[in-house]
Amino acid sequence: MRDDRSTGRVTLAQVATQAGVSLSTVSKVLNGRPDVSAPTRVKVEELLEAHGYRRSSASLPEAPLIEIVFHELDSAWSMELIRGMQNVAKSAGVSVVLTETGTRHSPGAEWVEGVLRRRPLGVVLVFSTLPDELKKKLWSRAIPFVIIDPAGDPEPDVPSVGSANWAGGLAATRHLLDLGHRDIAVVTGPEDMLCSLARLDGFRSAMAMAGVEVDHRLVRFGDFHVQAGYDHAMELLRLREPPTAIFAGSDLQALGVLEAARVLGVQVPEDLSVVGYDDIPLAQWSSPALTTVHQPLVEMAEEAAQMLLRLRKAYQSGGPRPDGRPDARPDQADTRIEFGTRLVVRNSTAVVKSATE
């Protein structure tokens, strides 16, 4: 590499000298090799970051694949995202590799070392955020990344694809209000995820605009899975004055609500209306077919993959910045896409019984 006296950049030899290690050790750190002690790795990484060093992506042997990273792979929701990614990957002549790691907030710290060794064309992460240290490592290796954002509030420097969670919650609740329901329960997702709170805020906004007070006993936080919907619905439907409708923050939770209603002998939609969220393929085959908010998961994944490939081209043409990011990136408006949502009315909702008597 050229001497930084002419380019203003540090060389690997200079990093090695400052770190007190060999040039081969710096190369191992840069390439994500595991045979380097943790203290040495940290020292070299800090020097690379301090000097804004980023190897030219043209010199890196990239694998012809894009990686999608989940914290769990056991839901139909995940399969829809994989399908969208595969659609774009197939057209681009590359493969998709799946990784499961971390929590719903961010990938595990060990994941980044593996991705540096794999050198994919880019990474799509289904998390609410990405820690700064992981972002910097990916930037320094010219590996672009995009978040399919379940939280709805990504950092400005994080390319992301999301959907209109507040509007979805609003539409679901307005539908129930239009059917005459006033005792409406909501089982949203985890309390520490902004998408859950956004859907809940949409619910509250619709209730407020209709002049209906929210009964706080009917507001529940789940985890987007079937069991949570079932457990909360069992409690809600056993109340002295049970709700006449339940808005579930995911289709999987809505399926749990339907099962709880079946167990308790509550007829849907005659005695209880149920609205889900996501519109996964299974929703139209539930009994009764589920009214839900369509979140375009396949299209979101397709856009994330396309954005990733655009970023890769920008990385190939861009020079380094002080923080390790390339100069030639698309405008911020091109790296934050939010898809609209829409209500799909099926057979799990009906006019409230009291309004028809």
Coordinates of N, CA, C and O in Angstrom, one line a residue, residues 15-83:
V15 N 0.6 0.8 10.8 CA -0.2 0.2 11.9 C 0.5 -0.8 12.6 O 0.4 -0.9 13.9
A16 N 1.2 -1.7 11.9 CA 2.0 -2.8 12.6 C 3.0 -2.2 13.5 O 3.2 -2.7 14.7
T17 N 3.7 -1.2 13.1 CA 4.8 -0.5 13.9 C 4.1 0.1 15.2 O 4.6 -0.1 16.3
Q18 N 3.1 0.8 15.0 CA 2.4 1.5 16.1 C 1.8 0.5 17.1 O 1.8 0.7 18.3
A19 N 1.4 -0.7 16.6 CA 0.8 -1.7 17.5 C 1.9 -2.6 18.1 O 1.6 -3.3 19.0
G20 N 3.1 -2.5 17.5 CA 4.1 -3.4 18.0 C 4.0 -4.8 17.7 O 4.3 -5.7 18.4
V21 N 3.4 -5.1 16.5 CA 3.2 -6.4 16.0 C 3.7 -6.6 14.6 O 4.1 -5.6 14.0
S22 N 3.6 -7.8 14.1 CA 4.1 -8.0 12.7 C 3.1 -7.6 11.7 O 1.9 -7.5 12.0
L23 N 3.5 -7.4 10.5 CA 2.6 -7.0 9.4 C 1.6 -8.2 9.1 O 0.4 -7.9 8.9
S24 N 2.0 -9.4 9.3 CA 1.1 -10.5 9.1 C 0.0 -10.6 10.1 O -1.1 -11.0 9.8
T25 N 0.3 -10.1 11.4 CA -0.7 -10.1 12.4 C -1.8 -9.1 12.1 O -3.0 -9.3 12.2
V26 N -1.3 -7.9 11.6 CA -2.3 -6.9 11.2 C -3.2 -7.4 10.1 O -4.4 -7.2 10.0
S27 N -2.6 -8.1 9.1 CA -3.3 -8.7 8.0 C -4.3 -9.7 8.5 O -5.5 -9.8 8.0
K28 N -4.0 -10.5 9.5 CA -4.9 -11.5 10.1 C -6.1 -10.8 10.7 O -7.2 -11.2 10.6
V29 N -5.8 -9.7 11.5 CA -6.9 -9.0 12.1 C -7.8 -8.4 11.0 O -9.1 -8.5 11.1
L30 N -7.2 -7.8 10.0 CA -8.0 -7.2 8.9 C -8.9 -8.2 8.2 O -10.0 -7.9 7.7
N31 N -8.4 -9.4 8.1 CA -9.1 -10.5 7.4 C -10.0 -11.3 8.3 O -10.5 -12.4 7.8
G32 N -10.1 -11.0 9.5 CA -11.0 -11.7 10.4 C -10.5 -13.1 10.8 O -11.3 -13.9 11.2
R33 N -9.2 -13.3 10.8 CA -8.7 -14.6 11.2 C -8.8 -14.8 12.7 O -8.6 -13.8 13.5
P34 N -9.1 -16.0 13.1 CA -9.3 -16.2 14.6 C -8.0 -16.4 15.4 O -8.0 -16.3 16.6
D35 N -6.9 -16.6 14.7 CA -5.6 -16.9 15.4 C -4.9 -15.7 15.9 O -3.7 -15.6 15.6
V36 N -5.5 -14.8 16.5 CA -4.9 -13.6 17.1 C -5.5 -13.4 18.5 O -6.7 -13.5 18.7
S37 N -4.7 -13.0 19.4 CA -5.2 -12.9 20.8 C -6.1 -11.7 20.9 O -6.0 -10.7 20.1
A38 N -7.1 -11.7 21.8 CA -8.1 -10.7 22.0 C -7.4 -9.3 22.2 O -7.8 -8.3 21.5
P39 N -6.4 -9.1 23.1 CA -5.8 -7.8 23.3 C -5.2 -7.3 22.1 O -5.3 -6.1 21.8
T40 N -4.5 -8.1 21.3 CA -3.8 -7.7 20.1 C -4.9 -7.3 19.1 O -4.7 -6.2 18.4
R41 N -5.9 -8.0 19.0 CA -7.0 -7.7 18.0 C -7.6 -6.4 18.3 O -7.8 -5.5 17.4
V42 N -7.9 -6.1 19.6 CA -8.5 -4.8 20.0 C -7.5 -3.7 19.7 O -7.9 -2.6 19.1
K43 N -6.2 -3.8 20.0 CA -5.3 -2.8 19.7 C -5.2 -2.4 18.2 O -5.2 -1.3 17.8
V44 N -5.1 -3.5 17.4 CA -5.0 -3.3 16.0 C -6.3 -2.7 15.4 O -6.3 -1.7 14.6
E45 N -7.4 -3.2 15.9 CA -8.7 -2.6 15.4 C -8.8 -1.1 15.8 O -9.3 -0.3 15.0
E46 N -8.4 -0.8 17.0 CA -8.5 0.6 17.4 C -7.6 1.5 16.5 O -8.0 2.6 16.2
L47 N -6.4 1.0 16.2 CA -5.5 1.8 15.3 C -6.1 1.9 13.9 O -6.1 3.0 13.3
L48 N -6.7 0.8 13.4 CA -7.3 0.9 12.0 C -8.4 1.9 12.0 O -8.6 2.7 11.1
E49 N -9.2 1.8 13.1 CA -10.3 2.8 13.2 C -9.9 4.2 13.3 O -10.4 5.1 12.7
A50 N -8.9 4.4 14.2 CA -8.4 5.8 14.4 C -7.8 6.4 13.1 O -8.0 7.6 12.9
H51 N -7.3 5.6 12.3 CA -6.7 6.1 11.0 C -7.7 6.1 9.9 O -7.3 6.4 8.7
G52 N -8.9 5.6 10.1 CA -9.9 5.5 9.1 C -9.5 4.6 7.9 O -9.8 4.8 6.8
Y53 N -8.8 3.5 8.3 CA -8.3 2.6 7.3 C -9.4 1.7 6.7 O -10.1 1.1 7.5
R54 N -9.5 1.6 5.4 CA -10.5 0.7 4.8 C -9.8 0.2 3.5 O -9.5 0.9 2.6
R55 N -9.6 -1.1 3.5 CA -9.1 -1.7 2.3 C -10.0 -1.5 1.1 O -11.2 -1.5 1.2
S56 N -9.4 -1.4 -0.1 CA -10.2 -1.2 -1.3 C -11.0 -2.5 -1.5 O -10.5 -3.6 -1.4
S57 N -12.4 -2.3 -1.7 CA -13.2 -3.5 -1.9 C -12.8 -4.3 -3.1 O -13.1 -5.5 -3.3
A58 N -12.2 -3.6 -4.1 CA -11.8 -4.3 -5.3 C -10.7 -5.3 -5.0 O -10.5 -6.3 -5.8
S59 N -10.0 -5.2 -3.9 CA -8.9 -6.1 -3.6 C -9.3 -7.3 -2.8 O -8.6 -8.1 -2.5
L60 N -10.6 -7.3 -2.3 CA -11.1 -8.3 -1.4 C -11.7 -9.4 -2.2 O -12.5 -9.2 -3.1
P61 N -11.4 -10.7 -1.9 CA -12.0 -11.8 -2.5 C -13.4 -12.0 -2.0 O -13.6 -12.7 -0.9
E62 N -14.4 -11.5 -2.6 CA -15.8 -11.6 -2.1 C -16.4 -12.9 -2.5 O -16.2 -13.4 -3.6
A63 N -17.2 -13.4 -1.6 CA -18.0 -14.6 -1.9 C -19.3 -14.2 -2.6 O -19.9 -13.2 -2.3
P64 N -19.7 -14.9 -3.6 CA -20.9 -14.6 -4.4 C -22.2 -14.8 -3.7 O -23.1 -15.6 -4.1
L65 N -22.4 -14.2 -2.5 CA -23.5 -14.5 -1.7 C -23.9 -13.2 -0.9 O -23.0 -12.4 -0.6
I66 N -25.1 -13.1 -0.5 CA -25.6 -12.1 0.5 C -26.1 -12.9 1.7 O -26.7 -13.9 1.6
E67 N -25.8 -12.3 2.8 CA -26.1 -13.0 4.1 C -27.3 -12.3 4.8 O -27.4 -11.0 4.8
I68 N -28.3 -13.0 5.2 CA -29.4 -12.5 6.0 C -29.3 -13.0 7.4 O -29.1 -14.3 7.6
V69 N -29.4 -12.2 8.4 CA -29.1 -12.5 9.8 C -30.4 -12.3 10.6 O -30.9 -11.2 10.7
F70 N -30.8 -13.3 11.3 CA -32.0 -13.3 12.2 C -31.6 -13.6 13.6 O -30.5 -14.2 13.8
H71 N -32.4 -13.2 14.6 CA -32.1 -13.7 15.9 C -32.9 -15.0 16.2 O -32.7 -15.7 17.1
E72 N -33.9 -15.3 15.3 CA -34.6 -16.6 15.3 C -35.2 -16.9 13.9 O -35.5 -16.0 13.2
L73 N -35.3 -18.2 13.6 CA -35.7 -18.6 12.3 C -36.9 -19.5 12.3 O -37.2 -20.2 11.4
D74 N -37.7 -19.4 13.4 CA -38.8 -20.3 13.6 C -40.2 -19.8 13.4 O -41.1 -20.2 14.0
S75 N -40.3 -18.8 12.4 CA -41.6 -18.3 12.2 C -41.9 -18.1 10.7 O -40.9 -18.0 9.9
A76 N -43.2 -18.1 10.3 CA -43.5 -17.8 8.9 C -43.1 -16.4 8.5 O -42.9 -16.2 7.3
W77 N -43.0 -15.5 9.5 CA -42.6 -14.1 9.2 C -41.2 -14.2 8.6 O -40.9 -13.5 7.6
S78 N -40.3 -15.0 9.2 CA -38.9 -15.1 8.7 C -38.9 -15.7 7.3 O -38.1 -15.2 6.5
M79 N -39.7 -16.6 7.0 CA -39.7 -17.3 5.7 C -40.1 -16.3 4.6 O -39.6 -16.4 3.5
E80 N -41.0 -15.4 4.9 CA -41.4 -14.4 3.9 C -40.2 -13.5 3.6 O -40.0 -13.1 2.4
L81 N -39.5 -13.1 4.6 CA -38.3 -12.3 4.3 C -37.2 -13.0 3.5 O -36.6 -12.5 2.6
I82 N -37.0 -14.3 3.8 CA -36.1 -15.1 3.1 C -36.5 -15.2 1.6 O -35.7 -15.1 0.7
R83 N -37.8 -15.4 1.4 CA -38.3 -15.5 0.0 C -38.1 -14.2 -0.8 O -37.6 -14.3 -1.9

